[in-house]
PDB file of C-alpha atoms and ligand atoms in Angstrom:
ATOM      1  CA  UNK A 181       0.000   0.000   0.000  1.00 40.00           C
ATOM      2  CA  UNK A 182       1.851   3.352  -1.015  1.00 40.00           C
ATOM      3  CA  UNK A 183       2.175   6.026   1.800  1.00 41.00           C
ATOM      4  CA  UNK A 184       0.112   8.622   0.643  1.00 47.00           C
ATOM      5  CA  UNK A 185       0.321  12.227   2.121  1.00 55.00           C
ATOM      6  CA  UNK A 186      -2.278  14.254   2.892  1.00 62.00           C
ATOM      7  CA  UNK A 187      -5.241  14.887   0.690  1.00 75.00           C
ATOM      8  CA  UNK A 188      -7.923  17.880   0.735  1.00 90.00           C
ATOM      9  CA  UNK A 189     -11.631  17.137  -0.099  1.00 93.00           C
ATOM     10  CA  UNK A 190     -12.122  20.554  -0.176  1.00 94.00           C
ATOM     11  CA  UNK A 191      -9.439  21.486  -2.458  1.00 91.00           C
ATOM     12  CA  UNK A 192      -9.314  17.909  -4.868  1.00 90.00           C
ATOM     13  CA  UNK A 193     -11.459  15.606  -5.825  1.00 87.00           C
ATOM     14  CA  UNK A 194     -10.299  12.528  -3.776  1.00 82.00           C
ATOM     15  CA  UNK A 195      -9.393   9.210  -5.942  1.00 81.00           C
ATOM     16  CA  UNK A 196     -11.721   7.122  -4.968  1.00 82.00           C
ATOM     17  CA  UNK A 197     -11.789   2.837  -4.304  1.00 84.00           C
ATOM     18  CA  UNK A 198     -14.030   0.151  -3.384  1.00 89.00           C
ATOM     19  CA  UNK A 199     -12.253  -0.265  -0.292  1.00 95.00           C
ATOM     20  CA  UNK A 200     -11.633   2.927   2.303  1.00 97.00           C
ATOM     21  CA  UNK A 201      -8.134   3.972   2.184  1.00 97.00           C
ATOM     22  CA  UNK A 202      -8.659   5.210   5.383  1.00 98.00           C
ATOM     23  CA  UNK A 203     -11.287   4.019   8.285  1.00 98.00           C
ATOM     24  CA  UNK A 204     -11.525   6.096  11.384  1.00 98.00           C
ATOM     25  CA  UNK A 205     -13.168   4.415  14.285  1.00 99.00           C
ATOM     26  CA  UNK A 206     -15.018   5.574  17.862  1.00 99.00           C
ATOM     27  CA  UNK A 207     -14.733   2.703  20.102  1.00 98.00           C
ATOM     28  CA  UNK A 208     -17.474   3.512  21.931  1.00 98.00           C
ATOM     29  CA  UNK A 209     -19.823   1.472  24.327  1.00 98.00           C
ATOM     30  CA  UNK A 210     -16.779  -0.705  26.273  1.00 98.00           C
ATOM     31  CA  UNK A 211     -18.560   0.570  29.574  1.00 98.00           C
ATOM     32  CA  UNK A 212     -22.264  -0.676  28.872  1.00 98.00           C
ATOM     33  CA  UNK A 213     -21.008  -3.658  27.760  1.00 98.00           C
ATOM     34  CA  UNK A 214     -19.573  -4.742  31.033  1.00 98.00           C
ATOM     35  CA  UNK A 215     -22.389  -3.237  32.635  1.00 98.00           C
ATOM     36  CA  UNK A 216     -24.698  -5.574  30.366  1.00 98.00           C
ATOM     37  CA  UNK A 217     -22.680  -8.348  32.054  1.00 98.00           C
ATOM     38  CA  UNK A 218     -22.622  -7.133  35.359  1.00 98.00           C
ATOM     39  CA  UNK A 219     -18.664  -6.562  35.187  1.00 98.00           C
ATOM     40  CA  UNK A 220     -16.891  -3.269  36.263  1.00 98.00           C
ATOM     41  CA  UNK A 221     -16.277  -0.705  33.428  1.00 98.00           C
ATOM     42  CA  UNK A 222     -12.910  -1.763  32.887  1.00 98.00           C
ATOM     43  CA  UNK A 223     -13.319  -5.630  31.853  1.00 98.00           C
ATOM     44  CA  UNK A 224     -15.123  -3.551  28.880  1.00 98.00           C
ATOM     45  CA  UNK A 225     -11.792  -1.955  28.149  1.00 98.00           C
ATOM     46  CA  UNK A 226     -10.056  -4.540  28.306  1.00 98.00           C
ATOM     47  CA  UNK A 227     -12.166  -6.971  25.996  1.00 98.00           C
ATOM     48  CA  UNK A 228     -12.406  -3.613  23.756  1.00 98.00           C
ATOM     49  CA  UNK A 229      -8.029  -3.882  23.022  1.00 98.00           C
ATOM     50  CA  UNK A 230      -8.963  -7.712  21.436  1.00 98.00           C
ATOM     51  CA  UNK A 231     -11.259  -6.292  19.219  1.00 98.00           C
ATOM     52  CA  UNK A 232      -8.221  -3.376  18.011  1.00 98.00           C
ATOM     53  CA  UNK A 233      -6.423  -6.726  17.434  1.00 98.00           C
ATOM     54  CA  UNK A 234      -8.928  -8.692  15.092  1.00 98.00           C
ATOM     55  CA  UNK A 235      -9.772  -5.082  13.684  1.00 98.00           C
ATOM     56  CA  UNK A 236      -6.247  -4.461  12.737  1.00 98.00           C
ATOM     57  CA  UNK A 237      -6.071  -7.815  11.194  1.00 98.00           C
ATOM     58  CA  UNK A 238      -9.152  -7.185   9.070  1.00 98.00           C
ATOM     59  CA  UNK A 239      -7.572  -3.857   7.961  1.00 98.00           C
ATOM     60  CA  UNK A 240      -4.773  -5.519   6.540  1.00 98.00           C
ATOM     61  CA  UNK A 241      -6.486  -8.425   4.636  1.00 98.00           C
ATOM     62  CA  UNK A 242      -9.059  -5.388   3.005  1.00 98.00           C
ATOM     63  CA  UNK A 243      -6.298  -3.639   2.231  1.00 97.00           C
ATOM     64  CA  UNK A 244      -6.736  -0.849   3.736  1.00 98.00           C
ATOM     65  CA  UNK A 245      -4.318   1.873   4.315  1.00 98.00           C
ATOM     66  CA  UNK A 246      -5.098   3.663   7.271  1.00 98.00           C
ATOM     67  CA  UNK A 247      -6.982   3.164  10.212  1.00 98.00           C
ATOM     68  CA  UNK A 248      -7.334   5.492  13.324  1.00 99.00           C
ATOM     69  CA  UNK A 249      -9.003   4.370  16.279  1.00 98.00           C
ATOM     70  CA  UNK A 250      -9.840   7.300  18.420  1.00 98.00           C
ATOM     71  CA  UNK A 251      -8.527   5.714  22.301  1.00 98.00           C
ATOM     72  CA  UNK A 252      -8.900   9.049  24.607  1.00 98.00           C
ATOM     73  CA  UNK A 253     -10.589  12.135  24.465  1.00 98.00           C
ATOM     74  CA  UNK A 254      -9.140  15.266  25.959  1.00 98.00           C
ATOM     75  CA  UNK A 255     -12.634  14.903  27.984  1.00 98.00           C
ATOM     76  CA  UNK A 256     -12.050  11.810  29.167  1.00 98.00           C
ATOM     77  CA  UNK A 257      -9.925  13.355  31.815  1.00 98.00           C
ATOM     78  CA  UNK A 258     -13.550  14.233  33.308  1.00 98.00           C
ATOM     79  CA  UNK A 259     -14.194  10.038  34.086  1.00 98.00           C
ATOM     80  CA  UNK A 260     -12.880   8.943  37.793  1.00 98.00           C
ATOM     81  CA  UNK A 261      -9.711   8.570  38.308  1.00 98.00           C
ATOM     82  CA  UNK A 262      -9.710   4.693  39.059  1.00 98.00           C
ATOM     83  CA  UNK A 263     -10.900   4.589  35.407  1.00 98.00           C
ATOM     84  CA  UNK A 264      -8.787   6.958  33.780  1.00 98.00           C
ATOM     85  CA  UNK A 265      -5.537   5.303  35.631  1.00 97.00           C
ATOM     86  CA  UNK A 266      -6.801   1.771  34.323  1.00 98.00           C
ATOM     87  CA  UNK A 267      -7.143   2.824  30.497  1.00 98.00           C
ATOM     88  CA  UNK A 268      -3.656   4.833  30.891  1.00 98.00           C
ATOM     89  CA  UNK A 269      -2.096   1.388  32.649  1.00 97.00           C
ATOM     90  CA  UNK A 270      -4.125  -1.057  29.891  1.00 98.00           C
ATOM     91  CA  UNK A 271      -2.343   1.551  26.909  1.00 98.00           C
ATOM     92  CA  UNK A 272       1.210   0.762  28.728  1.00 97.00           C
ATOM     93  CA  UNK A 273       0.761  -2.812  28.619  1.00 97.00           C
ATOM     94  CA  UNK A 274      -0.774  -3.230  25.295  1.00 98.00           C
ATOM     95  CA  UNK A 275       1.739  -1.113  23.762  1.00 97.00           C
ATOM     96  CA  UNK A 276       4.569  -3.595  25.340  1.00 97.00           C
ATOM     97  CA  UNK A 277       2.972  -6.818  24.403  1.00 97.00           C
ATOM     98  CA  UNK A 278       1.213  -5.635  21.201  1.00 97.00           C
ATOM     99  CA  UNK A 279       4.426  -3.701  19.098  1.00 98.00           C
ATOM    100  CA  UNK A 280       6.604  -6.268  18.373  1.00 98.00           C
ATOM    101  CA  UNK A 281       3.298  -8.143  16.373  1.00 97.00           C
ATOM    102  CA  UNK A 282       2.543  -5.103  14.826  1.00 98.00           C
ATOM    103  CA  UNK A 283       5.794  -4.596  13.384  1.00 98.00           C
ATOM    104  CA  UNK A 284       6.116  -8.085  12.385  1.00 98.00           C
ATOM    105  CA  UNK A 285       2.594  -7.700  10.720  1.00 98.00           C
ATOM    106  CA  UNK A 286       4.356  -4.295   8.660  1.00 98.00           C
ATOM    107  CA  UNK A 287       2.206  -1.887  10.709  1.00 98.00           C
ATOM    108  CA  UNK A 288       3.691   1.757  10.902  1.00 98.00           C
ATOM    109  CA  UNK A 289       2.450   3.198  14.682  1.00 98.00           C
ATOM    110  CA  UNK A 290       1.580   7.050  14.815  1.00 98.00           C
ATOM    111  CA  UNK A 291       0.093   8.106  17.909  1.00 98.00           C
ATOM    112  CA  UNK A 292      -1.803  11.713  17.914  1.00 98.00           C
ATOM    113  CA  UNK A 293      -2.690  14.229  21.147  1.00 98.00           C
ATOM    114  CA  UNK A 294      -1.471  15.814  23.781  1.00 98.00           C
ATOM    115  CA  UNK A 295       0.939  13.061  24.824  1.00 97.00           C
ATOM    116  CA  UNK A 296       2.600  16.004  27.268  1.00 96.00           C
ATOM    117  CA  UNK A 297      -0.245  14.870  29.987  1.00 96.00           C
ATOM    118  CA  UNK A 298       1.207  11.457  29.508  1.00 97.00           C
ATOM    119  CA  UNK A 299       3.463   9.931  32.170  1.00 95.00           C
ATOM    120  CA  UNK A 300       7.463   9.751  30.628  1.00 96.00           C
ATOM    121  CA  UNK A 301       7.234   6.012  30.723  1.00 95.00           C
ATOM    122  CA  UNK A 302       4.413   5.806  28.448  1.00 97.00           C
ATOM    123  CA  UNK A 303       5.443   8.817  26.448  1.00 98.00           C
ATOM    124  CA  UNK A 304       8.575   6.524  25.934  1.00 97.00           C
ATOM    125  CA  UNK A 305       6.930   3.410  24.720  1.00 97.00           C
ATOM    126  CA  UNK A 306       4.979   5.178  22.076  1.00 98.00           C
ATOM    127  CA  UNK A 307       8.449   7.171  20.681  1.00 98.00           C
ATOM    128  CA  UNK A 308      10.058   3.718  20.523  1.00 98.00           C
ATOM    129  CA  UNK A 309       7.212   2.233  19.006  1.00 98.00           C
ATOM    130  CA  UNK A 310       6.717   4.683  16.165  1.00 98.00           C
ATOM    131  CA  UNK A 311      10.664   4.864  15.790  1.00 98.00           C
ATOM    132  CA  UNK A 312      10.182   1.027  15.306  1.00 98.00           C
ATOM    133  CA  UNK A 313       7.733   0.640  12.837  1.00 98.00           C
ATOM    134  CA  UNK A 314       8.223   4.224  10.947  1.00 98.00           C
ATOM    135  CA  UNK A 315       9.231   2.570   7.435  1.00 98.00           C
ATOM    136  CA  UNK A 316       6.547  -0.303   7.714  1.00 98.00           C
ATOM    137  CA  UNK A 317       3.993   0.304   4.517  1.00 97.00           C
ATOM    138  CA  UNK A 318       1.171  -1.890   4.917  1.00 98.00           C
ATOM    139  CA  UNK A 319      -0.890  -0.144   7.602  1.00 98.00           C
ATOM    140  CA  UNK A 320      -0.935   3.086   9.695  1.00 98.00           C
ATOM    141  CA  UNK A 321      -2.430   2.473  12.499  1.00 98.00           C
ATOM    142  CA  UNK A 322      -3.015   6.059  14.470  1.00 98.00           C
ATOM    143  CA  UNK A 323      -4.125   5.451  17.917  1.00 98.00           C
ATOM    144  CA  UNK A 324      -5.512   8.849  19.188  1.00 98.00           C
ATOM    145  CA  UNK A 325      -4.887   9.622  22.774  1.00 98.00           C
ATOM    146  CA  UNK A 326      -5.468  12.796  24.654  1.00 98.00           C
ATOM    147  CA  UNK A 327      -6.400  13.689  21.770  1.00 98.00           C
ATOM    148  CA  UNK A 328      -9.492  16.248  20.665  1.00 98.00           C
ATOM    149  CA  UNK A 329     -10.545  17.915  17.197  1.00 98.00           C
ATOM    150  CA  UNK A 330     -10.197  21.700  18.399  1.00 98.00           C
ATOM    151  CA  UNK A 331      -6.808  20.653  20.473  1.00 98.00           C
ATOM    152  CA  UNK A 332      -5.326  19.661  17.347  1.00 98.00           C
ATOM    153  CA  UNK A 333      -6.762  23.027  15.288  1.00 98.00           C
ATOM    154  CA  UNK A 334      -5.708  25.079  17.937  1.00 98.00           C
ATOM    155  CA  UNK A 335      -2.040  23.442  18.053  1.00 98.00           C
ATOM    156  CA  UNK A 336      -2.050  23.443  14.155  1.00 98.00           C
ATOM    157  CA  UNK A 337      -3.210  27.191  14.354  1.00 98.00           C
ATOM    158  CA  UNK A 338      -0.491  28.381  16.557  1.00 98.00           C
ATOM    159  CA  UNK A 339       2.180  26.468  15.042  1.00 98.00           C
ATOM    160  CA  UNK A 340       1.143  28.105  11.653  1.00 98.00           C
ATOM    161  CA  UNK A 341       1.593  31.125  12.850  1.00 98.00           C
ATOM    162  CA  UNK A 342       4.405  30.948  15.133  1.00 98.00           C
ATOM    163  CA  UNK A 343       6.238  29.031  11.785  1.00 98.00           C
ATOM    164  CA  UNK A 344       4.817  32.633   9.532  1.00 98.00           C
ATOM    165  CA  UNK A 345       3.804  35.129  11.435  1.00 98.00           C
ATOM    166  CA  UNK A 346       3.755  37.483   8.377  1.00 98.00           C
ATOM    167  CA  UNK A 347       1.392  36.063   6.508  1.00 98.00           C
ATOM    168  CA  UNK A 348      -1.084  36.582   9.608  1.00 97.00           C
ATOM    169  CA  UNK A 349      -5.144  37.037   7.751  1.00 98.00           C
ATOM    170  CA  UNK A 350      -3.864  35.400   4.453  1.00 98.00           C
ATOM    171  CA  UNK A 351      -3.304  31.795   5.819  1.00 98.00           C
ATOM    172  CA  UNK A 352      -4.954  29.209   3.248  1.00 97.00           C
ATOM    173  CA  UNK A 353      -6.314  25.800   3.977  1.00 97.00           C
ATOM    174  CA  UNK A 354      -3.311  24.365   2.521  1.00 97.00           C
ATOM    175  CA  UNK A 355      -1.078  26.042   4.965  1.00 98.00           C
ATOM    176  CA  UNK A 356      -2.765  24.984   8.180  1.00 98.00           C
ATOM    177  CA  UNK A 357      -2.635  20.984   6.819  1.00 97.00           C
ATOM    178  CA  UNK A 358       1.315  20.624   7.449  1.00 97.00           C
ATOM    179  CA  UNK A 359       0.641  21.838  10.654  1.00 98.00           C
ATOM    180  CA  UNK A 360      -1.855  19.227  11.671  1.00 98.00           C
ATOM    181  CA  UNK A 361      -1.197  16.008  14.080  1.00 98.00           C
ATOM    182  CA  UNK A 362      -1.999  13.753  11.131  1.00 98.00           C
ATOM    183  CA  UNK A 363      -0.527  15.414   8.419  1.00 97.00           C
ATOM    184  CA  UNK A 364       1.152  11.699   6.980  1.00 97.00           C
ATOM    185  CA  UNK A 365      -2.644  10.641   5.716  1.00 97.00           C
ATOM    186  CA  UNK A 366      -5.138  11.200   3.713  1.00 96.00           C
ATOM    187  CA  UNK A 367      -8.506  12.149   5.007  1.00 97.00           C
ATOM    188  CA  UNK A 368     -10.581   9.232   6.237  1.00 97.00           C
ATOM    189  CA  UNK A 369     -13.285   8.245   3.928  1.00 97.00           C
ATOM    190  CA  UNK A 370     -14.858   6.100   6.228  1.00 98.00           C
ATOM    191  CA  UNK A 371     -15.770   6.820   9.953  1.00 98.00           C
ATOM    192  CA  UNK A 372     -17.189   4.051  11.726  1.00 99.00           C
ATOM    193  CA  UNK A 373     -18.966   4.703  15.688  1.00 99.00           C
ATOM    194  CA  UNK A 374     -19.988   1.974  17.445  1.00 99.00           C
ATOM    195  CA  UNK A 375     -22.013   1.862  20.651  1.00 98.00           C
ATOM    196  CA  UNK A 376     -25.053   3.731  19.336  1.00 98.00           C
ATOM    197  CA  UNK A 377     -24.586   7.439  19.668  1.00 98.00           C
ATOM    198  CA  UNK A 378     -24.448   9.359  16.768  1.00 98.00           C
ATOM    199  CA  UNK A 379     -22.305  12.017  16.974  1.00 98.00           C
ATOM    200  CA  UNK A 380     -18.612  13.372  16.252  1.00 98.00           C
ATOM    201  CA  UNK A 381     -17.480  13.446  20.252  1.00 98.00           C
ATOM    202  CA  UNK A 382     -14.426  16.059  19.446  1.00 98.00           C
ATOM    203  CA  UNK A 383     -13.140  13.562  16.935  1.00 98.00           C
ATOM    204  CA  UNK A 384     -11.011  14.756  14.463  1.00 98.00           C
ATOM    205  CA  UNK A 385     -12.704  17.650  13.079  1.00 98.00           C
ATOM    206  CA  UNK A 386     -11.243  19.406  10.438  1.00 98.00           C
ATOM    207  CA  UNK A 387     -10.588  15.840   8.403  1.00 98.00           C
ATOM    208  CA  UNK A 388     -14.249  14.191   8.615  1.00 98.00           C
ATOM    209  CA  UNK A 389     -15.710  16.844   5.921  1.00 97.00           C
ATOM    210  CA  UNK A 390     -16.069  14.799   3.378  1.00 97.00           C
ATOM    211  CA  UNK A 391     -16.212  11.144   5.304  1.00 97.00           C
ATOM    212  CA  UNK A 392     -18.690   8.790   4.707  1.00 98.00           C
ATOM    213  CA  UNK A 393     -20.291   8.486   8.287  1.00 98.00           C
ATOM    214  CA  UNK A 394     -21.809   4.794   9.499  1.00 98.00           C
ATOM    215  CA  UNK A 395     -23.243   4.224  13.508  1.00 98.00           C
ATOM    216  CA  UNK A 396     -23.896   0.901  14.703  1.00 98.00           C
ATOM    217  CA  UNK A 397     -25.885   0.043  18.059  1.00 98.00           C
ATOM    218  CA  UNK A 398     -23.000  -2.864  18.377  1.00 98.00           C
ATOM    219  CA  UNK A 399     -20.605  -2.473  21.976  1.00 98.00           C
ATOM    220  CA  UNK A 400     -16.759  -1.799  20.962  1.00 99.00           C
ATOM    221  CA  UNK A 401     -15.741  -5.563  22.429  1.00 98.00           C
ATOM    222  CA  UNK A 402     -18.476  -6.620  20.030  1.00 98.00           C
ATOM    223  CA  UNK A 403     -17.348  -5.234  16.737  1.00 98.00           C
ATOM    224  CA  UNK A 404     -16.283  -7.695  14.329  1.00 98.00           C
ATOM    225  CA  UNK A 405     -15.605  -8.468  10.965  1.00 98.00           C
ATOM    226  CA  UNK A 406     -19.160  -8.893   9.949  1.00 98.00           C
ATOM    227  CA  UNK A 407     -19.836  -5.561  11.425  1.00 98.00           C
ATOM    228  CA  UNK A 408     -16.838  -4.172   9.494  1.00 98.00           C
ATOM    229  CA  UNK A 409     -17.993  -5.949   6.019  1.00 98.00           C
ATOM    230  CA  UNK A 410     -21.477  -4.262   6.410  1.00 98.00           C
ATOM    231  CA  UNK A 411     -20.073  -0.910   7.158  1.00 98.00           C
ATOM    232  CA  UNK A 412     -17.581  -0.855   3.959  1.00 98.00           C
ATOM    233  CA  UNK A 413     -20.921  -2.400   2.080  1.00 97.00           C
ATOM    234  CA  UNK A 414     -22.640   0.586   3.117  1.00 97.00           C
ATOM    235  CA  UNK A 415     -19.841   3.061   1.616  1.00 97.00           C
ATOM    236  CA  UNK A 416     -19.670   1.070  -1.501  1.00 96.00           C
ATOM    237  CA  UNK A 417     -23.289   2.129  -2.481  1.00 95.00           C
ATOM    238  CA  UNK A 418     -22.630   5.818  -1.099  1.00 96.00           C
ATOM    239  CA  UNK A 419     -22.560   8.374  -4.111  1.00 94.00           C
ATOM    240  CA  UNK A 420     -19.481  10.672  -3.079  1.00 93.00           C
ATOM    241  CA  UNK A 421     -20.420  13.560  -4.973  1.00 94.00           C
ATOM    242  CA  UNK A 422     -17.705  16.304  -2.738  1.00 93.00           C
ATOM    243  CA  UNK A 423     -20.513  19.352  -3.866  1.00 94.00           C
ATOM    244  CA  UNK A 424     -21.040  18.253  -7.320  1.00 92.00           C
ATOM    245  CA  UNK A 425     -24.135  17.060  -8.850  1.00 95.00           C
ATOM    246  CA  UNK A 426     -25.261  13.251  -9.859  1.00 94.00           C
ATOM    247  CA  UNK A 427     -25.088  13.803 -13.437  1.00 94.00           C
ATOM    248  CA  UNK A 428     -21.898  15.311 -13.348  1.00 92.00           C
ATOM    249  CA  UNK A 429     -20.667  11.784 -11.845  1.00 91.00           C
ATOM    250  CA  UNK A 430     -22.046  10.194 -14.764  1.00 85.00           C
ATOM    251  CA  UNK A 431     -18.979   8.769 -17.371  1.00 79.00           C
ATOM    252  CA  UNK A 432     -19.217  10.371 -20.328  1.00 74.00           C
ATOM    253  CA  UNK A 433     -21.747   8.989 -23.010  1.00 72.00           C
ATOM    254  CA  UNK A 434     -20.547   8.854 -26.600  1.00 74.00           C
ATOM    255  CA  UNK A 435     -22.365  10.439 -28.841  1.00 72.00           C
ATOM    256  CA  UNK A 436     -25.147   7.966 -30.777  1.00 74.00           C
ATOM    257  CA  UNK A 437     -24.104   6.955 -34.061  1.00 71.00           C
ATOM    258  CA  UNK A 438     -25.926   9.197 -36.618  1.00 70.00           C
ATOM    259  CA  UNK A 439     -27.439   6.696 -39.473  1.00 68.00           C
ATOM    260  CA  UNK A 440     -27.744   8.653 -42.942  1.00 66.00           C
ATOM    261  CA  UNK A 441     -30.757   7.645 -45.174  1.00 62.00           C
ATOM    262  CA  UNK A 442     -30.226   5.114 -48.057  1.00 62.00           C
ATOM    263  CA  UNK A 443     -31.553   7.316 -50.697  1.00 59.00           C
ATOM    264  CA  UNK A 444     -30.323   5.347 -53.722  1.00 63.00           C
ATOM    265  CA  UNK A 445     -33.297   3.385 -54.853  1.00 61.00           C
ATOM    266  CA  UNK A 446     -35.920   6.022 -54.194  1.00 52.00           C
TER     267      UNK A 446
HETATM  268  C1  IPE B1347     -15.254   3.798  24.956  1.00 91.77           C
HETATM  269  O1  IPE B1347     -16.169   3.123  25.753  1.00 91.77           O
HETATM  270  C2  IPE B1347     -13.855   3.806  25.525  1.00 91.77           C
HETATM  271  C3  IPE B1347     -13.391   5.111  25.980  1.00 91.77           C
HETATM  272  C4  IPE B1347     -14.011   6.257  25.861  1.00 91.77           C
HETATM  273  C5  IPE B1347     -12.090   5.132  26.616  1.00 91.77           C
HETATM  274  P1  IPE B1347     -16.888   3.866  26.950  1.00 91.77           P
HETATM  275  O2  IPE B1347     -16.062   3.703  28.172  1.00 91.77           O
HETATM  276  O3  IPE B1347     -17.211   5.255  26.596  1.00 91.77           O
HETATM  277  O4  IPE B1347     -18.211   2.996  27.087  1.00 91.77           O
HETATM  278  P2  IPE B1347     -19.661   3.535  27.354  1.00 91.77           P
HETATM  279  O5  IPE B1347     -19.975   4.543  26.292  1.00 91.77           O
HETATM  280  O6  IPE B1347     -19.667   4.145  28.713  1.00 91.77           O
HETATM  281  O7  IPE B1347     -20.524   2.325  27.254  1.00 91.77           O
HETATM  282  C1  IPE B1348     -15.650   9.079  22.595  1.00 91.77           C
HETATM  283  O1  IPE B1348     -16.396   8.304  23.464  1.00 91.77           O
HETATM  284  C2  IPE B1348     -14.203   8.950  22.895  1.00 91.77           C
HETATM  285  C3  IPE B1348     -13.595   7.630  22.707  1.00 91.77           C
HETATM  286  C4  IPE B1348     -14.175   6.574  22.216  1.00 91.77           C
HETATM  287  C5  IPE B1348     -12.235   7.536  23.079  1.00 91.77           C
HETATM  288  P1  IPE B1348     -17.099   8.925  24.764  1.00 91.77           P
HETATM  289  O2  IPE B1348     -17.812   7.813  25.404  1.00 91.77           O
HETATM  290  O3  IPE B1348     -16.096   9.660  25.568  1.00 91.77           O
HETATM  291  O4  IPE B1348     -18.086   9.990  24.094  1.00 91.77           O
HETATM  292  P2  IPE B1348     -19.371  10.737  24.704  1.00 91.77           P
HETATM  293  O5  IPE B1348     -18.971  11.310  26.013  1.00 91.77           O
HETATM  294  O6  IPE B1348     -20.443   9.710  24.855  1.00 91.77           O
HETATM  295  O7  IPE B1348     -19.715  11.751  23.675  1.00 91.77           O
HETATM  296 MG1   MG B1349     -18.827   6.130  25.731  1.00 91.77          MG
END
C-alpha cells in the first residue's frame, strides 16, 4: 500500500476505491457492555483492546491503508480517576505486548494528542514504538490519545503562525494541513462509531468533511468483521459527490451513431 500524504476534499477531488483507504473508528460502548454483564467498566476496556487486534487484522487483509481508532478524548480526563488510571495502565501494557506483532505484521504506529499529559514512561513506549515501525507500509495504524478535534486546530493554528507570522489574515487551507497532528494521511473516507450514539465526540474535526459516516448500536468488544464488512458495504453504495451534482458523476456517453438515409433506390 503506497504512503500517501495528505489529501484535501475541499481542495481535490479525492481518488476514490471500493475499499476505504482510510477508516476512522469511535470505540465507543466498552462501559455498557460490562455493565450488560454485570462486570466493572474496565473488563469492557479490556475486551475492547482484542477487538483493536482482530480489527487491525481485518484492515490488513481489506487492504486498507489507514486506520485510526480514536482511544482518549481530551474529555475523558472528566471520568474517575480509578478509570482513567486503568485505560492509561491497559495503553502501557498493550503497547509492550502488542508492538513487536505489529511490526512483524508491517504496521507503521503514529500516535496523535497531547501526549505532554502522559506519564514519561508511556510517552517513551509510544516514541520507541513509532521509531520502530516508521518505514513499515502496509498499515498506519493512528491510535488517538489525549487527543481532541479543536486541540489539534488550535495546536495546528499556533504552530502556523508561530512558523509565519507574516502572513497573519492570508493563511490558506493548505497552509494549516502541514501543521496538523496527522498530516502523513489522507482524510478518512470512512468513519465508523460503534455503541449507538451518533455524533462526532471532538473527533477529528477538520478531516471528517467529506467522510462517509456509518453508527452501529454494536458495543466496541463486540465489533467484528461482519460488522466491518457491512459498514464498507454501506460506503460502496454511497454516491461521493464532494458538492457536485449526480449527473456530473455520470462517465461520459458517446455520442449515438448518426445513421444517414439510403436514398439510392428512391
Ligand atoms: C469507549 O467506551 C472507551 C473510551 C471512551 C475510553 P466507553 O467507556 O465510553 O463505554 P460507554 O460509552 O460508557 O458504554
Ligand atoms: C468518545 O467516546 C471517545 C472515545 C471513544 C475515546 P465517549 O464515550 O467519551 O463519548 P461521549 O462522552 O459519549 O460523547
Ligand atoms: Mg462512551
Amino acid at each position: 500500500m503506497a504512503i500517501r500524504m495528505f489529501s484535501s476534499s475541499t481542495r481535490s477531488i479525492p481518488e476514490l476505491g471500493n475499499v476505504p483507504n482510510h477508516l476512522a473508528v469511535i470505540m465507543d460502548g466498552n462501559g455498557r457492555w460490562a455493565k450488560k454483564r454485570f462486570l466493572p467498566r474496565v473488563a469492557g476496556h479490556q475486551q475492547g483492546v482484542e477487538t483493536v487486534r482482530r480489527l487491525v487484522k481485518a484492515c490488513i487483509e481489506r487492504g486498507i491503508g489507514y486506520l485510526t481508532l480514536f482511544a482518549f478524548s481530551s474529555e475523558n480526563w472528566r471520568r474517575p480517576t480509578e478509570e482513567v488510571s486503568f485505560l492509561m495502565s491497559l495503553f502501557v501494557a498493550a503497547l509492550e505486548r502488542e508492538i513487536g506483532r505489529l511490526h512483524a505484521n508491517g504496521v507503521r504506529l503514529h500516535v496523535i494528542g497531547d501526549l505532554s499529559a502522559f506519564e514519561p514512561r508511556l510517552i517513551d513506549l509510544i516514541r520507541r514504538g513509532e521509531s520502530l515501525t516508521a518505514s513499515n507500509d502496509k498499515l498506519t495504524l493512528t491510535i488517538a490519545a489525549n487527543y481532541g478535534g479543536r486541540w489539534d486546530l488550535m495546536q495546528a493554528f499556533n504552530g502556523l503562525v508561530l512558523a509565519y507570522p507574516e502572513k497573519a489574515g492570508v493563511y490558506t487551507e493548505a497552509d494549516l494541513e502541514p501543521f496538523l497532528a496527522m498530516n502523513y494521511a489522507p482524510e478518512p473516507d470512512l468513519f465508523i462509531r460503534t455503541g449507538g450514539e451518533q455524533r462526532i465526540s471532538n473527533f477529528l474535526l477538520w478531516q471528517l468533511a467529506y467522510c462517509e459516516l456509518y453508527f452501529t448500536d454494536q458495543f466496541w468488544p463486540d465489533f467484528d468483521e461482519v460488522t466491518l464488512d457491512g459498514a464498507i458495504a454501506s460506503f460502496r453504495k454511497r454516491e461521493r459527490r464532494f458538492g457536485r451534482t449526480s449527473e456530473q458523476l455520470l462517465p461520459a456517453v458517446p455520442p449515438a451513431p448518426t445513421f444517414k438515409a439510403d436514398t439510392r433506390n428512391v
